[in-house]
Amino acid sequence: MGRLLAMLVPVLCAAIVAGVWNGSPAAGRPAASSGTAAGPSAIRVPAGVTAGVAVFDRQTGTFTEQLDANRRFRSASVVKLLIALDYLWNRGPTYAIPAVDRPAFDRMLRGSDDAAAGDLWTRAGYGAIVERMVTRLRLVDTAPPDDPNFWGYTALSAADVVRIYRYLLDTAPAPMRDVVMEDLRKSTRCAVDSFDQHFGIPSAFDRPWAVKQGWSGFDSGGCGPTAAAPSAAPARTATTAGPVDLTSPALHTTGTVGPGDRSIVAVLTLHPAGTSYGKAYTDVGRLTRSLNVPGAVRPTGTRFGTWSTGVHVRNGSNTGSSVVTTLPAGVEVLVDCQVEGEEITVPPYTNQWWAHLPQYGGYMTNIYVGSPDDRLPDVPLCP
């Protein structure tokens, strides 16, 4: 046993120094799962996750999925939809955004910029924004935060998120609808705070989609340098319709899916304390893929777990290629093909195979893909 430890210590130390170690390879390399197996079926909520779900088919005017749809969650960045709509409300009949405000407005919706949201929140009266929009949109479960300085603590439900999108798509003046939906269709993979925000809807379905995501309570989320999470205020409860959890890690995916924005999807989730962003990202993806979403097209390929931190996706199968993005630690990824490329060594592993990730538009070394073999099983060669 002492000899074994003596042999392993240099390997562990090298991996830690290289910034790639995230636990033992055996524990960190989960099995693959099919990217196309989940279809119209009962909602699959991963163990430990609390979820509120609503899927509305605009073509038939009916819900195809509902689970605790009126349960209240803290909104995180989903409230930026209400901030944007309130900002535009009194700018009719053109609903034009002044040039001085347009860049920040776009960043708030496309890149989920907190600073831009905070500026508009303050200028428009803090929680009064939410109160106005509750009345205008006839929201049922939405309420402003007890502390007006924390816009992300606004309470809302999956059912109310559907109401917000139904207003935006079916009732709002066309110029208002067009500017907001254009921004949601241009959601950036990396948010302004360096979180990878293409979980849930963007991961589960091919375009066309438009999304506004939300997250709170995580330390970092890939897409570049570590981003510290805002300090949480003391836990509080909403004044009506039951308590709102302000402390558990929250991850929400909301938006529209399919041609003509056929389906509205709202998935609001809470996760156990200490859950990593990659784990929550993966769980929300699995839940979203289990939903019956009319008009959705599901991507082809096989999903694999990944391990380690700071794993790069590159535009070629070698380390000389530019970095497209960085994966959240331990996130599940979709692989559509693989190719032989530069041989990479991360002791005790050496591998020349690289996986192509179509949703990231690049390649990662198979060393960090959750499979026991160098070449991934049942994954074809890239053309």
Short mmCIF file of C-alpha atoms in Angstrom, two decimals:
data_model
loop_
_atom_site.label_atom_id
_atom_site.label_comp_id
_atom_site.label_asym_id
_atom_site.label_seq_id
_atom_site.Cartn_x
_atom_site.Cartn_y
_atom_site.Cartn_z
CA MET A 1 0.00 0.00 0.00
CA GLY A 2 2.83 2.41 0.87
CA ARG A 3 4.53 1.70 -2.46
CA LEU A 4 1.29 2.34 -4.32
CA LEU A 5 0.80 5.67 -2.60
CA ALA A 6 4.38 6.62 -3.34
CA MET A 7 3.74 5.93 -7.01
CA LEU A 8 0.47 7.86 -7.11
CA VAL A 9 1.51 10.98 -5.22
CA PRO A 10 3.67 12.40 -8.08
CA VAL A 11 0.82 11.81 -10.53
CA LEU A 12 -1.71 13.53 -8.30
CA CYS A 13 0.59 16.45 -7.66
CA ALA A 14 1.30 16.89 -11.37
CA ALA A 15 -2.38 16.90 -12.18
CA ILE A 16 -3.17 19.43 -9.46
CA VAL A 17 -0.37 21.73 -10.57
CA ALA A 18 -1.61 21.47 -14.17
CA GLY A 19 -5.05 22.56 -12.98
CA VAL A 20 -6.84 19.55 -14.42
CA TRP A 21 -7.53 17.33 -11.41
CA ASN A 22 -11.10 17.06 -10.23
CA GLY A 23 -11.14 13.78 -8.37
CA SER A 24 -10.16 10.28 -9.41
CA PRO A 25 -10.60 9.39 -13.10
CA ALA A 26 -12.62 6.33 -12.18
CA ALA A 27 -15.08 8.41 -10.15
CA GLY A 28 -15.10 11.32 -12.59
CA ARG A 29 -15.70 9.48 -15.87
CA PRO A 30 -19.41 8.55 -15.95
CA ALA A 31 -21.01 6.35 -18.56
CA ALA A 32 -22.39 7.67 -21.83
CA SER A 33 -26.08 8.27 -22.40
CA SER A 34 -28.00 8.49 -25.65
CA GLY A 35 -28.75 11.95 -26.97
CA THR A 36 -31.94 10.83 -28.65
CA ALA A 37 -33.47 8.39 -26.15
CA ALA A 38 -35.56 10.95 -24.27
CA GLY A 39 -38.84 11.61 -26.03
CA PRO A 40 -42.41 12.58 -25.20
CA SER A 41 -42.75 10.88 -21.81
CA ALA A 42 -43.28 11.50 -18.14
CA ILE A 43 -41.16 14.32 -16.75
CA ARG A 44 -37.89 12.95 -15.39
CA VAL A 45 -36.67 15.00 -12.44
CA PRO A 46 -33.16 13.95 -11.37
CA ALA A 47 -32.69 12.89 -7.76
CA GLY A 48 -32.33 15.80 -5.35
CA VAL A 49 -33.70 18.38 -7.79
CA THR A 50 -36.80 20.45 -7.04
CA ALA A 51 -38.56 21.54 -10.23
CA GLY A 52 -41.44 23.61 -11.50
CA VAL A 53 -42.22 22.88 -15.15
CA ALA A 54 -44.65 24.14 -17.77
CA VAL A 55 -44.68 23.53 -21.54
CA PHE A 56 -47.34 25.31 -23.60
CA ASP A 57 -48.14 24.46 -27.22
CA ARG A 58 -49.18 27.73 -28.88
CA GLN A 59 -50.56 25.89 -31.91
CA THR A 60 -53.14 23.93 -29.92
CA GLY A 61 -53.45 26.35 -27.02
CA THR A 62 -52.81 23.59 -24.49
CA PHE A 63 -50.18 22.56 -21.96
CA THR A 64 -48.28 19.40 -22.85
CA GLU A 65 -46.40 19.31 -19.55
CA GLN A 66 -47.02 20.70 -16.06
CA LEU A 67 -45.29 19.87 -12.80
CA ASP A 68 -45.70 22.11 -9.76
CA ALA A 69 -46.25 24.88 -12.29
CA ASN A 70 -47.39 27.36 -9.63
CA ARG A 71 -44.54 26.66 -7.25
CA ARG A 72 -42.59 29.85 -6.51
CA PHE A 73 -38.87 30.10 -7.15
CA ARG A 74 -36.51 33.02 -6.90
CA SER A 75 -36.22 34.32 -10.41
CA ALA A 76 -32.47 34.88 -10.73
CA SER A 77 -31.95 36.46 -14.17
CA VAL A 78 -35.33 35.40 -15.58
CA VAL A 79 -36.72 38.62 -14.05
CA LYS A 80 -34.76 40.48 -16.73
CA LEU A 81 -37.69 39.70 -19.02
CA LEU A 82 -39.92 41.85 -16.81
CA ILE A 83 -37.27 44.57 -16.55
CA ALA A 84 -37.03 44.69 -20.35
CA LEU A 85 -40.80 44.74 -20.92
CA ASP A 86 -41.34 47.44 -18.31
CA TYR A 87 -38.58 49.53 -19.88
CA LEU A 88 -40.27 49.29 -23.30
CA TRP A 89 -43.84 49.71 -22.07
CA ASN A 90 -44.01 53.50 -22.17
CA ARG A 91 -41.89 53.97 -25.29
CA GLY A 92 -44.77 53.54 -27.74
CA PRO A 93 -45.80 53.76 -30.42
CA THR A 94 -42.34 52.99 -31.87
CA TYR A 95 -40.89 51.40 -28.72
CA ALA A 96 -37.51 52.62 -29.89
CA ILE A 97 -34.59 52.24 -27.49
CA PRO A 98 -32.35 55.32 -27.23
CA ALA A 99 -28.90 54.75 -28.68
CA VAL A 100 -27.32 55.38 -25.29
CA ASP A 101 -29.28 52.48 -23.75
CA ARG A 102 -29.31 49.95 -26.60
CA PRO A 103 -25.94 48.23 -25.98
CA ALA A 104 -26.71 47.63 -22.29
CA PHE A 105 -30.28 46.50 -23.08
CA ASP A 106 -28.96 43.94 -25.56
CA ARG A 107 -26.26 42.73 -23.15
CA MET A 108 -28.86 42.27 -20.42
CA LEU A 109 -30.89 39.86 -22.55
CA ARG A 110 -28.24 38.23 -24.75
CA GLY A 111 -25.41 37.95 -22.22
CA SER A 112 -27.49 38.23 -19.02
CA ASP A 113 -25.50 41.29 -17.90
CA ASP A 114 -26.25 41.98 -14.22
CA ALA A 115 -24.86 45.51 -14.28
CA ALA A 116 -27.21 46.52 -17.10
CA ALA A 117 -30.15 44.95 -15.29
CA GLY A 118 -29.22 46.68 -12.05
CA ASP A 119 -29.09 50.06 -13.77
CA LEU A 120 -32.55 49.67 -15.35
CA TRP A 121 -33.94 48.21 -12.11
CA THR A 122 -32.80 51.24 -10.14
CA ARG A 123 -33.89 53.81 -12.72
CA ALA A 124 -37.40 52.34 -12.98
CA GLY A 125 -38.14 52.12 -9.25
CA TYR A 126 -36.81 48.74 -8.07
CA GLY A 127 -39.65 46.40 -7.10
CA ALA A 128 -42.24 48.75 -8.61
CA ILE A 129 -41.25 47.21 -11.94
CA VAL A 130 -42.51 43.83 -10.80
CA GLU A 131 -45.68 45.30 -9.32
CA ARG A 132 -46.50 47.06 -12.59
CA MET A 133 -45.85 43.95 -14.67
CA VAL A 134 -47.92 41.74 -12.36
CA THR A 135 -50.90 43.99 -13.06
CA ARG A 136 -50.23 44.44 -16.77
CA LEU A 137 -49.66 40.76 -17.53
CA ARG A 138 -52.07 39.40 -14.89
CA LEU A 139 -49.38 37.30 -13.27
CA VAL A 140 -50.53 35.08 -10.42
CA ASP A 141 -47.46 33.88 -8.52
CA THR A 142 -45.00 36.74 -9.14
CA ALA A 143 -44.02 39.18 -6.39
CA PRO A 144 -41.22 41.71 -5.90
CA PRO A 145 -38.32 40.85 -3.59
CA ASP A 146 -38.57 41.80 0.07
CA ASP A 147 -35.21 43.53 -0.27
CA PRO A 148 -35.46 45.86 -3.30
CA ASN A 149 -31.70 45.70 -3.85
CA PHE A 150 -31.90 42.04 -4.88
CA TRP A 151 -33.83 41.91 -8.17
CA GLY A 152 -32.89 38.23 -8.56
CA TYR A 153 -34.99 37.43 -5.47
CA THR A 154 -38.20 38.28 -7.31
CA ALA A 155 -40.62 35.38 -6.86
CA LEU A 156 -42.14 33.73 -9.91
CA SER A 157 -43.43 30.37 -11.15
CA ALA A 158 -43.21 28.31 -14.32
CA ALA A 159 -46.87 29.12 -15.01
CA ASP A 160 -46.16 32.85 -14.80
CA VAL A 161 -43.13 32.49 -17.06
CA VAL A 162 -45.47 31.00 -19.68
CA ARG A 163 -47.79 33.98 -19.20
CA ILE A 164 -44.89 36.36 -19.78
CA TYR A 165 -43.95 34.69 -23.07
CA ARG A 166 -47.58 34.44 -24.17
CA TYR A 167 -47.95 38.17 -23.65
CA LEU A 168 -44.73 38.86 -25.49
CA LEU A 169 -45.62 36.66 -28.47
CA ASP A 170 -49.38 37.13 -28.75
CA THR A 171 -50.27 40.52 -27.25
CA ALA A 172 -47.28 42.83 -27.12
CA PRO A 173 -46.94 45.43 -29.89
CA ALA A 174 -44.81 44.05 -32.73
CA PRO A 175 -41.87 46.43 -32.17
CA MET A 176 -41.69 45.41 -28.50
CA ARG A 177 -41.94 41.73 -29.34
CA ASP A 178 -39.37 41.95 -32.11
CA VAL A 179 -36.64 43.68 -30.11
CA VAL A 180 -36.93 41.30 -27.15
CA MET A 181 -37.22 38.12 -29.20
CA GLU A 182 -34.32 39.15 -31.42
CA ASP A 183 -32.12 39.42 -28.33
CA LEU A 184 -33.33 36.09 -26.92
CA ARG A 185 -32.56 34.37 -30.23
CA LYS A 186 -29.02 35.79 -30.02
CA SER A 187 -28.31 34.45 -26.53
CA THR A 188 -24.53 34.08 -26.20
CA ARG A 189 -23.04 30.84 -24.95
CA CYS A 190 -20.85 32.70 -22.47
CA ALA A 191 -22.71 35.16 -20.27
CA VAL A 192 -21.08 38.42 -19.25
CA ASP A 193 -20.18 36.86 -15.89
CA SER A 194 -18.42 33.92 -17.63
CA PHE A 195 -21.15 31.36 -16.99
CA ASP A 196 -22.04 28.95 -19.79
CA GLN A 197 -25.72 29.75 -20.27
CA HIS A 198 -26.62 27.29 -23.02
CA PHE A 199 -28.02 24.62 -20.71
CA GLY A 200 -31.55 23.24 -20.79
CA ILE A 201 -33.35 24.39 -23.93
CA PRO A 202 -30.26 25.20 -26.07
CA SER A 203 -28.66 21.89 -25.10
CA ALA A 204 -31.78 19.76 -25.53
CA PHE A 205 -33.06 21.09 -28.86
CA ASP A 206 -31.75 22.33 -32.18
CA ARG A 207 -32.57 25.84 -33.30
CA PRO A 208 -34.86 27.65 -33.74
CA TRP A 209 -35.10 28.61 -30.09
CA ALA A 210 -34.99 31.79 -28.03
CA VAL A 211 -34.00 31.72 -24.37
CA LYS A 212 -33.66 33.67 -21.15
CA GLN A 213 -31.81 31.67 -18.54
CA GLY A 214 -31.22 32.16 -14.84
CA TRP A 215 -28.68 30.93 -12.27
CA SER A 216 -27.82 31.74 -8.69
CA GLY A 217 -25.68 30.22 -5.96
CA PHE A 218 -22.83 28.72 -8.01
CA ASP A 219 -19.15 29.62 -7.73
CA SER A 220 -18.22 29.29 -11.40
CA GLY A 221 -19.74 28.19 -14.67
CA GLY A 222 -17.06 27.62 -17.30
CA CYS A 223 -16.65 29.89 -20.33
CA GLY A 224 -13.44 31.43 -19.08
CA PRO A 225 -12.03 32.77 -15.81
CA THR A 226 -13.74 31.79 -12.59
CA ALA A 227 -16.59 34.13 -11.76
CA ALA A 228 -17.49 34.56 -8.12
CA ALA A 229 -21.13 34.28 -7.20
CA PRO A 230 -22.75 37.32 -5.56
CA SER A 231 -22.99 37.18 -1.80
CA ALA A 232 -26.38 35.91 -0.78
CA ALA A 233 -28.58 37.98 1.49
CA PRO A 234 -30.10 36.30 4.54
CA ALA A 235 -32.89 33.91 3.66
CA ARG A 236 -36.35 35.47 3.62
CA THR A 237 -39.82 34.33 2.70
CA ALA A 238 -42.31 35.86 0.31
CA THR A 239 -45.34 37.51 1.82
CA THR A 240 -47.91 35.53 -0.16
CA ALA A 241 -48.49 32.09 -1.70
CA GLY A 242 -45.85 30.29 0.33
CA PRO A 243 -42.11 30.52 0.99
CA VAL A 244 -39.41 31.12 -1.60
CA ASP A 245 -36.03 29.41 -1.20
CA LEU A 246 -33.35 32.08 -1.49
CA THR A 247 -30.34 29.95 -0.68
CA SER A 248 -30.32 26.65 -2.61
CA PRO A 249 -28.48 26.79 -5.95
CA ALA A 250 -30.98 27.72 -8.66
CA LEU A 251 -30.81 27.02 -12.40
CA HIS A 252 -33.65 27.99 -14.76
CA THR A 253 -34.14 27.56 -18.49
CA THR A 254 -36.99 29.43 -20.19
CA GLY A 255 -37.89 30.34 -23.74
CA THR A 256 -39.50 29.24 -26.98
CA VAL A 257 -38.77 26.25 -29.19
CA GLY A 258 -39.62 25.35 -32.78
CA PRO A 259 -40.66 27.18 -35.95
CA GLY A 260 -42.88 30.15 -35.22
CA ASP A 261 -42.03 29.88 -31.51
CA ARG A 262 -44.49 27.03 -31.33
CA SER A 263 -43.76 25.88 -27.77
CA ILE A 264 -43.08 27.91 -24.63
CA VAL A 265 -40.88 26.05 -22.15
CA ALA A 266 -40.28 26.99 -18.52
CA VAL A 267 -38.11 24.79 -16.30
CA LEU A 268 -37.26 26.25 -12.88
CA THR A 269 -35.03 24.20 -10.59
CA LEU A 270 -33.32 24.15 -7.20
CA HIS A 271 -30.38 21.89 -6.33
CA PRO A 272 -28.84 20.60 -3.09
CA ALA A 273 -26.29 22.85 -1.39
CA GLY A 274 -22.82 22.36 -2.82
CA THR A 275 -24.01 21.12 -6.23
CA SER A 276 -21.49 22.03 -8.91
CA TYR A 277 -22.55 24.06 -11.91
CA GLY A 278 -21.66 21.18 -14.24
CA LYS A 279 -23.86 18.77 -12.27
CA ALA A 280 -26.81 21.18 -12.23
CA TYR A 281 -26.26 21.96 -15.94
CA THR A 282 -26.38 18.22 -16.70
CA ASP A 283 -29.45 17.58 -14.54
CA VAL A 284 -31.42 20.44 -16.09
CA GLY A 285 -30.47 19.15 -19.53
CA ARG A 286 -31.73 15.67 -18.72
CA LEU A 287 -34.97 17.01 -17.29
CA THR A 288 -35.55 19.26 -20.32
CA ARG A 289 -34.88 16.43 -22.77
CA SER A 290 -37.59 14.34 -21.10
CA LEU A 291 -40.28 16.90 -21.93
CA ASN A 292 -42.93 16.69 -24.63
CA VAL A 293 -42.15 19.87 -26.60
CA PRO A 294 -44.15 20.15 -29.84
CA GLY A 295 -42.13 21.50 -32.75
CA ALA A 296 -38.80 20.66 -31.12
CA VAL A 297 -36.00 19.01 -33.09
CA ARG A 298 -33.62 16.97 -30.97
CA PRO A 299 -29.92 16.87 -31.91
CA THR A 300 -28.31 13.60 -32.94
CA GLY A 301 -25.30 12.14 -31.20
CA THR A 302 -24.37 10.50 -27.92
CA ARG A 303 -24.06 12.27 -24.58
CA PHE A 304 -21.05 11.61 -22.40
CA GLY A 305 -20.04 12.83 -18.98
CA THR A 306 -16.76 14.71 -18.68
CA TRP A 307 -14.28 15.10 -15.83
CA SER A 308 -11.70 17.63 -14.68
CA THR A 309 -11.76 21.42 -14.63
CA GLY A 310 -10.66 23.95 -17.20
CA VAL A 311 -11.19 21.60 -20.15
CA HIS A 312 -10.90 23.49 -23.44
CA VAL A 313 -12.98 23.04 -26.56
CA ARG A 314 -10.81 23.94 -29.59
CA ASN A 315 -11.57 24.63 -33.22
CA GLY A 316 -9.28 21.76 -34.26
CA SER A 317 -8.02 18.44 -32.93
CA ASN A 318 -4.75 19.79 -31.54
CA THR A 319 -3.54 22.14 -28.83
CA GLY A 320 -2.34 24.61 -31.45
CA SER A 321 -5.95 25.34 -32.40
CA SER A 322 -7.68 28.32 -30.83
CA VAL A 323 -9.90 27.83 -27.80
CA VAL A 324 -13.61 28.08 -28.57
CA THR A 325 -14.72 27.90 -24.94
CA THR A 326 -14.07 26.16 -21.62
CA LEU A 327 -16.44 23.50 -20.30
CA PRO A 328 -18.10 23.75 -16.89
CA ALA A 329 -16.44 21.14 -14.68
CA GLY A 330 -18.09 17.73 -14.97
CA VAL A 331 -20.73 18.73 -17.52
CA GLU A 332 -22.41 16.26 -19.88
CA VAL A 333 -21.72 16.93 -23.58
CA LEU A 334 -23.13 15.78 -26.92
CA VAL A 335 -20.66 14.06 -29.28
CA ASP A 336 -21.56 13.45 -32.93
CA CYS A 337 -18.22 12.14 -34.26
CA GLN A 338 -14.55 11.67 -33.40
CA VAL A 339 -11.22 12.08 -35.17
CA GLU A 340 -7.56 11.18 -34.65
CA GLY A 341 -5.48 14.22 -33.82
CA GLU A 342 -2.63 15.34 -31.61
CA GLU A 343 -1.61 12.78 -29.00
CA ILE A 344 -2.26 14.19 -25.54
CA THR A 345 -0.80 12.91 -22.28
CA VAL A 346 -2.32 13.57 -18.87
CA PRO A 347 -0.73 10.95 -16.61
CA PRO A 348 -1.65 8.18 -16.44
CA TYR A 349 -3.52 8.65 -19.76
CA THR A 350 -2.32 9.12 -23.33
CA ASN A 351 -4.85 9.46 -26.17
CA GLN A 352 -4.80 10.70 -29.75
CA TRP A 353 -8.59 10.70 -30.24
CA TRP A 354 -10.65 13.88 -30.13
CA ALA A 355 -14.44 14.22 -29.80
CA HIS A 356 -16.40 16.72 -31.88
CA LEU A 357 -18.99 18.65 -29.86
CA PRO A 358 -21.52 20.05 -32.37
CA GLN A 359 -23.22 22.28 -29.81
CA TYR A 360 -19.89 23.93 -28.97
CA GLY A 361 -18.56 24.00 -32.51
CA GLY A 362 -15.24 22.40 -31.64
CA TYR A 363 -13.21 19.45 -30.36
CA MET A 364 -12.01 18.16 -26.99
CA THR A 365 -9.48 15.45 -26.24
CA ASN A 366 -11.11 12.13 -25.40
CA ILE A 367 -8.99 11.96 -22.25
CA TYR A 368 -11.61 14.03 -20.45
CA VAL A 369 -14.62 12.19 -21.92
CA GLY A 370 -16.38 9.67 -19.70
CA SER A 371 -15.50 6.45 -21.47
CA PRO A 372 -13.04 3.70 -20.51
CA ASP A 373 -11.68 3.36 -24.06
CA ASP A 374 -9.50 5.76 -26.03
CA ARG A 375 -11.93 5.65 -28.94
CA LEU A 376 -15.52 6.33 -27.95
CA PRO A 377 -17.92 3.43 -28.51
CA ASP A 378 -20.64 3.75 -31.17
CA VAL A 379 -19.41 7.19 -32.23
CA PRO A 380 -18.57 7.46 -35.96
CA LEU A 381 -15.49 9.03 -37.49
CA CYS A 382 -15.84 12.64 -38.51
CA PRO A 383 -16.16 13.04 -42.28
#
